[in-house]
């Protein structure tokens, strides 16, 4: 399962001779992930719902719509993600977001590319990141979703709409709330620029899918502004019933 990940570092021009995760020296001087780290970053391609990413059954099972998405489909067509939000993937994301591990940005971008290509992603007209409010951006110093989207847009040779979607309210962090509270907290918190998104099929990018509340609100905002359809890409997907804050 981890073979598609092995050459990600080489594809993105990461430092030769060392694993970009654990920095162990590669005997052949290659730019690939070492086998141990690659084995901890499995690319999930089966046993999942292609709309919401819910994981069930065996990994070798083909993607199949879950009952919830059959009855109430999300406002996007397909969800792409690299793997479950656990283990090394979780550590990489948290280190990048909160511990200034900016050396991991190209690797995380490569994981997003791998997830998109493994599922035969439809190339969009443009790529849109989930935005941060200006105050949150000033506190954190960067938007991790924008940086992941930047790598995808470059790889796909598509425009990156940095201002296609903006955050109009500085909402409390979603980690404080349950599902219904998250939905209420995020409602009306975004605005889309019709001049940028109208008539385009978009790829909406974020780092982690938890309950889907933020992505749902972003997607509906973009659709109201006139985009013709969209897919969503995240690096990681939590369990259906999240038990931890992110």
CSV table of N, CA and C in Angstrom, one decimal, residues 78-246:
chain,number,residue,atom,x,y,z
A,78,UNK,N,-16.7,14.8,-5.2
A,78,UNK,CA,-15.8,13.8,-4.7
A,78,UNK,C,-14.9,14.4,-3.6
A,79,UNK,N,-14.6,13.5,-2.6
A,79,UNK,CA,-13.6,13.9,-1.6
A,79,UNK,C,-12.3,13.0,-1.8
A,80,UNK,N,-11.2,13.7,-1.9
A,80,UNK,CA,-9.9,13.0,-1.9
A,80,UNK,C,-9.2,13.2,-0.6
A,81,UNK,N,-8.6,12.2,-0.1
A,81,UNK,CA,-7.7,12.3,1.1
A,81,UNK,C,-6.7,11.2,1.1
A,82,UNK,N,-5.6,11.5,1.8
A,82,UNK,CA,-4.5,10.6,1.8
A,82,UNK,C,-4.7,9.4,2.7
A,83,UNK,N,-5.1,9.7,3.9
A,83,UNK,CA,-5.2,8.6,4.9
A,83,UNK,C,-6.0,9.0,6.2
A,84,UNK,N,-6.1,8.1,7.1
A,84,UNK,CA,-6.7,8.4,8.3
A,84,UNK,C,-5.9,9.3,9.2
A,85,UNK,N,-6.6,10.2,9.9
A,85,UNK,CA,-5.9,11.2,10.8
A,85,UNK,C,-5.5,10.5,12.1
A,86,UNK,N,-4.3,9.8,11.9
A,86,UNK,CA,-3.7,9.1,13.1
A,86,UNK,C,-2.3,8.9,12.8
A,87,UNK,N,-1.5,8.5,13.8
A,87,UNK,CA,-0.1,8.1,13.7
A,87,UNK,C,0.7,9.2,13.1
A,88,UNK,N,1.6,8.8,12.1
A,88,UNK,CA,2.6,9.7,11.6
A,88,UNK,C,1.9,10.8,10.8
A,89,UNK,N,0.9,10.5,10.1
A,89,UNK,CA,0.2,11.6,9.3
A,89,UNK,C,-0.3,12.7,10.2
A,90,UNK,N,-0.9,12.3,11.3
A,90,UNK,CA,-1.4,13.3,12.3
A,90,UNK,C,-0.2,14.1,12.8
A,91,UNK,N,0.9,13.4,13.2
A,91,UNK,CA,2.0,14.1,13.7
A,91,UNK,C,2.6,15.1,12.7
A,92,UNK,N,2.6,14.8,11.5
A,92,UNK,CA,3.1,15.7,10.4
A,92,UNK,C,2.3,16.9,10.3
A,93,UNK,N,1.0,16.7,10.3
A,93,UNK,CA,0.0,17.9,10.2
A,93,UNK,C,0.1,18.8,11.4
A,94,UNK,N,0.1,18.2,12.6
A,94,UNK,CA,0.1,19.0,13.8
A,94,UNK,C,1.4,19.8,13.9
A,95,UNK,N,2.5,19.1,13.6
A,95,UNK,CA,3.8,19.7,13.6
A,95,UNK,C,3.9,20.9,12.7
A,96,UNK,N,3.3,20.7,11.5
A,96,UNK,CA,3.3,21.8,10.5
A,96,UNK,C,2.5,23.0,11.0
A,97,UNK,N,1.3,22.7,11.5
A,97,UNK,CA,0.4,23.8,11.9
A,97,UNK,C,0.8,24.5,13.1
A,98,UNK,N,1.3,23.8,14.1
A,98,UNK,CA,1.5,24.4,15.5
A,98,UNK,C,2.9,24.4,16.0
A,99,UNK,N,3.8,23.7,15.3
A,99,UNK,CA,5.2,23.6,15.9
A,99,UNK,C,6.2,24.1,14.9
A,100,UNK,N,5.8,24.9,13.9
A,100,UNK,CA,6.7,25.6,13.0
A,100,UNK,C,7.6,24.6,12.2
A,101,UNK,N,7.0,23.4,11.9
A,101,UNK,CA,7.8,22.5,11.0
A,101,UNK,C,7.5,22.8,9.6
A,102,UNK,N,8.0,23.9,9.1
A,102,UNK,CA,7.8,24.4,7.7
A,102,UNK,C,8.5,23.5,6.7
A,103,UNK,N,9.5,22.8,7.2
A,103,UNK,CA,10.3,21.9,6.3
A,103,UNK,C,9.4,20.8,5.8
A,104,UNK,N,8.2,20.6,6.4
A,104,UNK,CA,7.4,19.5,5.9
A,104,UNK,C,6.4,19.9,4.9
A,105,UNK,N,6.4,21.2,4.4
A,105,UNK,CA,5.3,21.7,3.6
A,105,UNK,C,5.3,21.0,2.2
A,106,UNK,N,6.5,20.7,1.6
A,106,UNK,CA,6.5,20.1,0.3
A,106,UNK,C,6.1,18.6,0.4
A,107,UNK,N,6.5,18.0,1.5
A,107,UNK,CA,6.1,16.6,1.7
A,107,UNK,C,4.6,16.5,1.8
A,108,UNK,N,3.9,17.3,2.6
A,108,UNK,CA,2.5,17.3,2.8
A,108,UNK,C,1.8,17.6,1.5
A,109,UNK,N,2.3,18.6,0.7
A,109,UNK,CA,1.8,18.8,-0.6
A,109,UNK,C,1.9,17.6,-1.5
A,110,UNK,N,2.9,16.9,-1.4
A,110,UNK,CA,3.1,15.6,-2.2
A,110,UNK,C,2.1,14.6,-1.8
A,111,UNK,N,1.8,14.5,-0.5
A,111,UNK,CA,0.8,13.5,-0.1
A,111,UNK,C,-0.6,13.9,-0.7
A,112,UNK,N,-0.9,15.2,-0.7
A,112,UNK,CA,-2.1,15.6,-1.4
A,112,UNK,C,-2.2,15.3,-2.8
A,113,UNK,N,-1.1,15.5,-3.5
A,113,UNK,CA,-1.0,15.1,-4.9
A,113,UNK,C,-1.2,13.6,-5.1
A,114,UNK,N,-0.6,12.8,-4.3
A,114,UNK,CA,-0.7,11.4,-4.4
A,114,UNK,C,-2.2,10.9,-4.2
A,115,UNK,N,-2.9,11.6,-3.2
A,115,UNK,CA,-4.3,11.2,-3.0
A,115,UNK,C,-5.1,11.6,-4.2
A,116,UNK,N,-4.9,12.7,-4.8
A,116,UNK,CA,-5.6,13.1,-6.0
A,116,UNK,C,-5.4,12.2,-7.1
A,117,UNK,N,-4.2,11.9,-7.4
A,117,UNK,CA,-3.9,11.1,-8.6
A,117,UNK,C,-4.3,9.6,-8.4
A,118,UNK,N,-4.2,9.1,-7.2
A,118,UNK,CA,-4.5,7.7,-7.0
A,118,UNK,C,-6.0,7.4,-7.2
A,119,UNK,N,-6.8,8.4,-7.0
A,119,UNK,CA,-8.3,8.2,-7.2
A,119,UNK,C,-8.7,8.8,-8.6
A,120,UNK,N,-7.7,9.1,-9.5
A,120,UNK,CA,-8.1,9.6,-10.8
A,120,UNK,C,-8.8,10.9,-10.8
A,121,UNK,N,-8.3,11.8,-10.0
A,121,UNK,CA,-8.9,13.1,-9.8
A,121,UNK,C,-9.2,13.9,-11.1
A,122,UNK,N,-10.4,14.5,-11.2
A,122,UNK,CA,-10.7,15.3,-12.4
A,122,UNK,C,-10.0,16.7,-12.2
A,123,UNK,N,-9.2,17.1,-13.2
A,123,UNK,CA,-8.4,18.3,-13.1
A,123,UNK,C,-9.4,19.5,-13.1
A,124,UNK,N,-9.3,20.4,-12.1
A,124,UNK,CA,-10.3,21.5,-12.0
A,124,UNK,C,-9.9,22.6,-12.8
A,125,UNK,N,-10.8,23.6,-12.9
A,125,UNK,CA,-10.4,24.9,-13.6
A,125,UNK,C,-9.5,25.7,-12.7
A,126,UNK,N,-9.7,25.6,-11.3
A,126,UNK,CA,-8.9,26.4,-10.4
A,126,UNK,C,-8.9,25.7,-9.0
A,127,UNK,N,-8.0,26.1,-8.2
A,127,UNK,CA,-7.9,25.6,-6.8
A,127,UNK,C,-8.1,26.7,-5.8
A,128,UNK,N,-8.9,26.3,-4.8
A,128,UNK,CA,-9.3,27.3,-3.8
A,128,UNK,C,-9.0,26.8,-2.4
A,129,UNK,N,-8.2,27.5,-1.6
A,129,UNK,CA,-8.0,27.0,-0.2
A,129,UNK,C,-9.1,27.5,0.8
A,130,UNK,N,-9.3,26.7,1.8
A,130,UNK,CA,-10.2,27.1,2.9
A,130,UNK,C,-9.4,28.3,3.6
A,131,UNK,N,-10.0,29.5,3.7
A,131,UNK,CA,-9.3,30.6,4.3
A,131,UNK,C,-9.3,30.7,5.8
A,132,UNK,N,-8.4,31.4,6.3
A,132,UNK,CA,-8.4,31.8,7.7
A,132,UNK,C,-8.8,33.3,7.8
A,133,UNK,N,-9.4,33.6,9.0
A,133,UNK,CA,-9.7,35.0,9.2
A,133,UNK,C,-8.4,35.8,9.4
A,134,UNK,N,-8.4,37.1,9.1
A,134,UNK,CA,-7.2,37.9,9.3
A,134,UNK,C,-6.6,37.8,10.6
A,135,UNK,N,-7.4,37.8,11.7
A,135,UNK,CA,-6.8,37.7,13.0
A,135,UNK,C,-6.1,36.4,13.3
A,136,UNK,N,-6.8,35.3,12.9
A,136,UNK,CA,-6.2,34.0,13.0
A,136,UNK,C,-4.9,33.8,12.2
A,137,UNK,N,-4.9,34.4,11.0
A,137,UNK,CA,-3.8,34.4,10.1
A,137,UNK,C,-2.6,35.1,10.8
A,138,UNK,N,-2.9,36.3,11.4
A,138,UNK,CA,-1.8,37.0,12.0
A,138,UNK,C,-1.3,36.3,13.2
A,139,UNK,N,-2.1,35.6,13.9
A,139,UNK,CA,-1.6,34.8,15.1
A,139,UNK,C,-0.8,33.6,14.7
A,140,UNK,N,-1.3,32.9,13.7
A,140,UNK,CA,-0.5,31.7,13.2
A,140,UNK,C,0.6,32.0,12.3
A,141,UNK,N,0.5,33.0,11.5
A,141,UNK,CA,1.6,33.4,10.6
A,141,UNK,C,1.5,32.9,9.2
A,142,UNK,N,0.6,31.9,9.0
A,142,UNK,CA,0.4,31.3,7.7
A,142,UNK,C,-0.8,30.5,7.7
A,143,UNK,N,-1.4,30.2,6.5
A,143,UNK,CA,-2.5,29.4,6.3
A,143,UNK,C,-2.1,28.0,5.8
A,144,UNK,N,-2.2,27.0,6.5
A,144,UNK,CA,-1.7,25.7,6.1
A,144,UNK,C,-2.5,25.2,4.9
A,145,UNK,N,-3.8,25.5,4.8
A,145,UNK,CA,-4.6,25.1,3.7
A,145,UNK,C,-4.1,25.7,2.4
A,146,UNK,N,-3.8,27.0,2.5
A,146,UNK,CA,-3.3,27.8,1.3
A,146,UNK,C,-2.0,27.1,0.8
A,147,UNK,N,-1.1,26.8,1.7
A,147,UNK,CA,0.2,26.2,1.3
A,147,UNK,C,0.0,24.8,0.6
A,148,UNK,N,-0.9,24.0,1.2
A,148,UNK,CA,-1.2,22.7,0.5
A,148,UNK,C,-1.8,23.0,-0.8
A,149,UNK,N,-2.7,23.9,-0.9
A,149,UNK,CA,-3.4,24.2,-2.2
A,149,UNK,C,-2.4,24.8,-3.2
A,150,UNK,N,-1.4,25.5,-2.7
A,150,UNK,CA,-0.4,26.1,-3.6
A,150,UNK,C,0.4,25.0,-4.3
A,151,UNK,N,0.8,24.0,-3.6
A,151,UNK,CA,1.5,22.9,-4.2
A,151,UNK,C,0.6,22.1,-5.2
A,152,UNK,N,-0.6,21.9,-4.9
A,152,UNK,CA,-1.5,21.3,-5.8
A,152,UNK,C,-1.8,22.1,-7.1
A,153,UNK,N,-2.0,23.4,-6.9
A,153,UNK,CA,-2.2,24.2,-8.1
A,153,UNK,C,-1.0,24.2,-9.0
A,154,UNK,N,0.2,24.2,-8.4
A,154,UNK,CA,1.4,24.2,-9.2
A,154,UNK,C,1.6,22.8,-10.0
A,155,UNK,N,1.3,21.8,-9.3
A,155,UNK,CA,1.4,20.4,-9.9
A,155,UNK,C,0.4,20.3,-11.0
A,156,UNK,N,-0.9,20.8,-10.8
A,156,UNK,CA,-1.9,20.6,-11.8
A,156,UNK,C,-1.9,21.7,-12.9
A,157,UNK,N,-1.0,22.7,-12.7
A,157,UNK,CA,-0.9,23.8,-13.6
A,157,UNK,C,-2.2,24.5,-13.8
A,158,UNK,N,-2.8,24.8,-12.6
A,158,UNK,CA,-4.1,25.5,-12.6
A,158,UNK,C,-4.0,26.8,-11.7
A,159,UNK,N,-4.8,27.8,-11.9
A,159,UNK,CA,-4.8,29.0,-11.1
A,159,UNK,C,-5.1,28.7,-9.6
A,160,UNK,N,-4.4,29.4,-8.7
A,160,UNK,CA,-4.7,29.3,-7.3
A,160,UNK,C,-5.5,30.6,-7.0
A,161,UNK,N,-6.7,30.4,-6.5
A,161,UNK,CA,-7.6,31.6,-6.2
A,161,UNK,C,-7.5,31.9,-4.7
A,162,UNK,N,-6.4,32.6,-4.4
A,162,UNK,CA,-6.2,33.0,-3.0
A,162,UNK,C,-7.3,33.7,-2.4
A,163,UNK,N,-8.0,34.6,-3.2
A,163,UNK,CA,-9.1,35.4,-2.7
A,163,UNK,C,-10.4,35.0,-3.2
A,164,UNK,N,-10.5,33.8,-3.8
A,164,UNK,CA,-11.7,33.2,-4.3
A,164,UNK,C,-12.7,33.1,-3.1
A,165,UNK,N,-12.2,32.7,-2.0
A,165,UNK,CA,-13.1,32.5,-0.8
A,165,UNK,C,-12.4,33.2,0.4
A,166,UNK,N,-13.2,34.0,1.1
A,166,UNK,CA,-12.7,34.7,2.3
A,166,UNK,C,-13.5,34.4,3.5
A,167,UNK,N,-12.9,34.6,4.7
A,167,UNK,CA,-13.5,34.4,5.9
A,167,UNK,C,-14.0,35.7,6.5
A,168,UNK,N,-15.3,35.9,6.7
A,168,UNK,CA,-15.8,37.2,7.0
A,168,UNK,C,-16.0,37.4,8.5
A,169,UNK,N,-16.0,36.3,9.3
A,169,UNK,CA,-16.2,36.3,10.7
A,169,UNK,C,-15.1,35.5,11.4
A,170,UNK,N,-14.6,36.1,12.5
A,170,UNK,CA,-13.5,35.4,13.2
A,170,UNK,C,-14.2,34.5,14.3
A,171,UNK,N,-14.6,33.3,13.8
A,171,UNK,CA,-15.3,32.4,14.7
A,171,UNK,C,-14.4,31.7,15.7
A,172,UNK,N,-15.0,31.3,16.8
A,172,UNK,CA,-14.2,30.5,17.8
A,172,UNK,C,-13.7,29.2,17.1
A,173,UNK,N,-12.6,28.6,17.6
A,173,UNK,CA,-12.1,27.4,17.0
A,173,UNK,C,-13.2,26.3,17.0
A,174,UNK,N,-13.3,25.5,15.9
A,174,UNK,CA,-14.3,24.5,15.8
A,174,UNK,C,-14.1,23.4,16.8
A,175,UNK,N,-12.9,23.2,17.3
A,175,UNK,CA,-12.5,22.1,18.2
A,175,UNK,C,-13.3,22.3,19.6
A,176,UNK,N,-13.9,23.4,19.8
A,176,UNK,CA,-14.6,23.6,21.1
A,176,UNK,C,-16.0,23.0,21.1
A,177,UNK,N,-16.5,22.6,19.9
A,177,UNK,CA,-17.9,22.3,19.7
A,177,UNK,C,-18.1,20.9,19.2
A,178,UNK,N,-19.4,20.4,19.4
A,178,UNK,CA,-19.9,19.2,18.8
A,178,UNK,C,-20.4,19.5,17.4
A,179,UNK,N,-21.0,18.5,16.7
A,179,UNK,CA,-21.4,18.7,15.4
A,179,UNK,C,-22.4,19.8,15.2
A,180,UNK,N,-23.5,19.8,15.9
A,180,UNK,CA,-24.5,20.9,15.7
A,180,UNK,C,-23.9,22.3,16.0
A,181,UNK,N,-23.1,22.3,17.1
A,181,UNK,CA,-22.5,23.6,17.5
A,181,UNK,C,-21.5,24.1,16.4
A,182,UNK,N,-20.8,23.1,15.8
A,182,UNK,CA,-19.9,23.5,14.7
A,182,UNK,C,-20.6,24.1,13.5
A,183,UNK,N,-21.7,23.5,13.2
A,183,UNK,CA,-22.5,24.0,12.1
A,183,UNK,C,-23.1,25.4,12.3
A,184,UNK,N,-23.5,25.6,13.5
A,184,UNK,CA,-24.0,27.0,13.8
A,184,UNK,C,-22.9,28.0,13.9
A,185,UNK,N,-21.8,27.5,14.5
A,185,UNK,CA,-20.6,28.4,14.6
A,185,UNK,C,-20.1,28.9,13.3
A,186,UNK,N,-20.1,28.1,12.3
A,186,UNK,CA,-19.5,28.4,11.0
A,186,UNK,C,-20.4,29.0,10.0
A,187,UNK,N,-21.7,28.9,10.3
A,187,UNK,CA,-22.7,29.4,9.3
A,187,UNK,C,-22.6,30.8,9.0
A,188,UNK,N,-22.5,31.2,7.7
A,188,UNK,CA,-22.4,32.5,7.2
A,188,UNK,C,-21.0,33.1,7.4
A,189,UNK,N,-20.0,32.3,7.7
A,189,UNK,CA,-18.7,32.8,8.0
A,189,UNK,C,-17.8,33.1,6.8
A,190,UNK,N,-18.3,32.7,5.6
A,190,UNK,CA,-17.4,32.9,4.4
A,190,UNK,C,-18.2,33.7,3.3
A,191,UNK,N,-17.4,34.2,2.4
A,191,UNK,CA,-17.9,34.9,1.3
A,191,UNK,C,-17.0,34.5,0.1
A,192,UNK,N,-17.7,34.4,-1.1
A,192,UNK,CA,-16.9,34.0,-2.3
A,192,UNK,C,-17.0,35.2,-3.3
A,193,UNK,N,-16.0,35.3,-4.1
A,193,UNK,CA,-16.0,36.4,-5.1
A,193,UNK,C,-16.5,35.8,-6.5
A,194,UNK,N,-17.7,36.2,-6.8
A,194,UNK,CA,-18.3,35.6,-8.1
A,194,UNK,C,-17.4,35.9,-9.3
A,195,UNK,N,-16.7,37.0,-9.3
A,195,UNK,CA,-15.9,37.3,-10.5
A,195,UNK,C,-14.8,36.3,-10.7
A,196,UNK,N,-14.4,35.6,-9.6
A,196,UNK,CA,-13.3,34.7,-9.6
A,196,UNK,C,-13.8,33.2,-9.8
A,197,UNK,N,-15.0,32.9,-9.2
A,197,UNK,CA,-15.4,31.5,-9.2
A,197,UNK,C,-16.5,31.2,-10.1
A,198,UNK,N,-17.3,32.2,-10.6
A,198,UNK,CA,-18.4,31.9,-11.4
A,198,UNK,C,-18.0,31.1,-12.7
A,199,UNK,N,-18.7,30.1,-13.0
A,199,UNK,CA,-18.5,29.3,-14.3
A,199,UNK,C,-17.3,28.4,-14.2
A,200,UNK,N,-16.7,28.3,-13.1
A,200,UNK,CA,-15.5,27.4,-12.9
A,200,UNK,C,-15.8,26.2,-12.1
A,201,UNK,N,-15.2,25.1,-12.4
A,201,UNK,CA,-15.2,23.9,-11.6
A,201,UNK,C,-14.0,24.0,-10.7
A,202,UNK,N,-14.2,23.8,-9.4
A,202,UNK,CA,-13.1,24.1,-8.4
A,202,UNK,C,-12.7,22.9,-7.6
A,203,UNK,N,-11.5,23.0,-7.1
A,203,UNK,CA,-11.0,22.0,-6.1
A,203,UNK,C,-10.7,22.8,-4.8
A,204,UNK,N,-11.5,22.4,-3.8
A,204,UNK,CA,-11.5,23.1,-2.5
A,204,UNK,C,-10.5,22.3,-1.6
A,205,UNK,N,-9.6,23.0,-1.0
A,205,UNK,CA,-8.5,22.3,-0.3
A,205,UNK,C,-8.4,22.7,1.2
A,206,UNK,N,-8.3,21.7,2.1
A,206,UNK,CA,-8.1,21.9,3.5
A,206,UNK,C,-7.2,20.9,4.0
A,207,UNK,N,-6.8,20.9,5.3
A,207,UNK,CA,-5.9,19.9,5.8
A,207,UNK,C,-6.5,18.7,6.4
A,208,UNK,N,-7.6,18.8,7.2
A,208,UNK,CA,-8.2,17.7,7.9
A,208,UNK,C,-9.7,17.8,7.8
A,209,UNK,N,-10.4,16.7,7.5
A,209,UNK,CA,-11.8,16.6,7.5
A,209,UNK,C,-12.2,16.0,8.8
A,210,UNK,N,-13.0,16.7,9.6
A,210,UNK,CA,-13.4,16.2,10.9
A,210,UNK,C,-14.9,15.8,10.8
A,211,UNK,N,-15.8,16.9,11.0
A,211,UNK,CA,-17.2,16.6,10.8
A,211,UNK,C,-17.7,17.1,9.4
A,212,UNK,N,-16.9,17.9,8.8
A,212,UNK,CA,-17.3,18.4,7.5
A,212,UNK,C,-18.0,19.7,7.5
A,213,UNK,N,-18.3,20.2,8.7
A,213,UNK,CA,-19.0,21.5,8.8
A,213,UNK,C,-18.4,22.6,8.1
A,214,UNK,N,-17.1,22.8,8.2
A,214,UNK,CA,-16.4,23.9,7.6
A,214,UNK,C,-16.4,23.7,6.1
A,215,UNK,N,-16.1,22.5,5.6
A,215,UNK,CA,-16.1,22.3,4.2
A,215,UNK,C,-17.5,22.4,3.6
A,216,UNK,N,-18.5,22.0,4.3
A,216,UNK,CA,-19.9,22.1,3.7
A,216,UNK,C,-20.2,23.6,3.6
A,217,UNK,N,-19.9,24.4,4.6
A,217,UNK,CA,-20.2,25.9,4.5
A,217,UNK,C,-19.4,26.5,3.3
A,218,UNK,N,-18.2,26.2,3.2
A,218,UNK,CA,-17.3,26.7,2.1
A,218,UNK,C,-17.9,26.3,0.8
A,219,UNK,N,-18.3,25.0,0.6
A,219,UNK,CA,-18.8,24.5,-0.7
A,219,UNK,C,-20.1,25.2,-1.1
A,220,UNK,N,-21.0,25.4,-0.1
A,220,UNK,CA,-22.2,26.0,-0.4
A,220,UNK,C,-22.1,27.5,-0.8
A,221,UNK,N,-21.1,28.1,-0.1
A,221,UNK,CA,-20.8,29.5,-0.4
A,221,UNK,C,-20.3,29.7,-1.8
A,222,UNK,N,-19.4,28.8,-2.3
A,222,UNK,CA,-18.9,28.8,-3.6
A,222,UNK,C,-19.9,28.5,-4.7
A,223,UNK,N,-20.8,27.5,-4.4
A,223,UNK,CA,-21.9,27.2,-5.3
A,223,UNK,C,-22.9,28.4,-5.5
A,224,UNK,N,-23.2,29.0,-4.4
A,224,UNK,CA,-24.1,30.2,-4.4
A,224,UNK,C,-23.4,31.3,-5.3
A,225,UNK,N,-22.1,31.4,-5.3
A,225,UNK,CA,-21.4,32.4,-6.0
A,225,UNK,C,-21.3,32.1,-7.5
A,226,UNK,N,-21.7,30.9,-7.9
A,226,UNK,CA,-21.8,30.5,-9.3
A,226,UNK,C,-20.8,29.5,-9.8
A,227,UNK,N,-20.0,28.9,-9.0
A,227,UNK,CA,-19.1,27.8,-9.5
A,227,UNK,C,-20.0,26.7,-10.0
A,228,UNK,N,-19.5,26.0,-11.0
A,228,UNK,CA,-20.3,25.0,-11.7
A,228,UNK,C,-20.2,23.6,-11.0
A,229,UNK,N,-19.4,23.5,-10.0
A,229,UNK,CA,-19.2,22.2,-9.3
A,229,UNK,C,-17.9,22.2,-8.7
A,230,UNK,N,-17.7,21.3,-7.7
A,230,UNK,CA,-16.4,21.2,-7.0
A,230,UNK,C,-16.2,19.9,-6.4
A,231,UNK,N,-14.9,19.6,-6.2
A,231,UNK,CA,-14.4,18.5,-5.4
A,231,UNK,C,-13.7,19.0,-4.2
A,232,UNK,N,-13.4,18.2,-3.3
A,232,UNK,CA,-12.7,18.6,-2.0
A,232,UNK,C,-11.5,17.7,-1.9
A,233,UNK,N,-10.4,18.3,-1.4
A,233,UNK,CA,-9.2,17.5,-1.1
A,233,UNK,C,-8.7,17.9,0.3
A,234,UNK,N,-8.4,16.9,1.1
A,234,UNK,CA,-7.8,17.1,2.4
A,234,UNK,C,-6.7,16.1,2.6
A,235,UNK,N,-5.8,16.3,3.5
A,235,UNK,CA,-4.7,15.4,3.7
A,235,UNK,C,-5.2,14.2,4.5
A,236,UNK,N,-6.1,14.4,5.5
A,236,UNK,CA,-6.5,13.4,6.4
A,236,UNK,C,-7.9,13.4,6.7
A,237,UNK,N,-8.5,12.2,7.1
A,237,UNK,CA,-9.9,12.1,7.4
A,237,UNK,C,-10.0,11.4,8.8
A,238,UNK,N,-10.8,12.0,9.7
A,238,UNK,CA,-10.9,11.4,11.0
A,238,UNK,C,-12.0,10.3,10.9
A,239,UNK,N,-12.1,9.6,12.0
A,239,UNK,CA,-13.2,8.6,12.1
A,239,UNK,C,-14.5,9.4,12.0
A,240,UNK,N,-15.6,8.6,11.7
A,240,UNK,CA,-16.9,9.2,11.6
A,240,UNK,C,-17.3,10.0,12.9
A,241,UNK,N,-17.0,9.4,14.0
A,241,UNK,CA,-17.3,10.1,15.3
A,241,UNK,C,-16.0,10.5,15.9
A,242,UNK,N,-15.5,11.8,15.7
A,242,UNK,CA,-14.2,12.2,16.2
A,242,UNK,C,-14.2,12.2,17.7
A,243,UNK,N,-13.1,11.8,18.3
A,243,UNK,CA,-13.0,11.8,19.7
A,243,UNK,C,-11.9,12.7,20.2
A,244,UNK,N,-11.2,13.4,19.3
A,244,UNK,CA,-10.1,14.3,19.8
A,244,UNK,C,-10.2,15.6,19.1
A,245,UNK,N,-9.6,16.6,19.7
A,245,UNK,CA,-9.6,17.9,19.1
A,245,UNK,C,-8.4,18.0,18.1
A,246,UNK,N,-8.6,18.8,17.1
A,246,UNK,CA,-7.5,19.1,16.1
A,246,UNK,C,-7.3,20.5,15.9
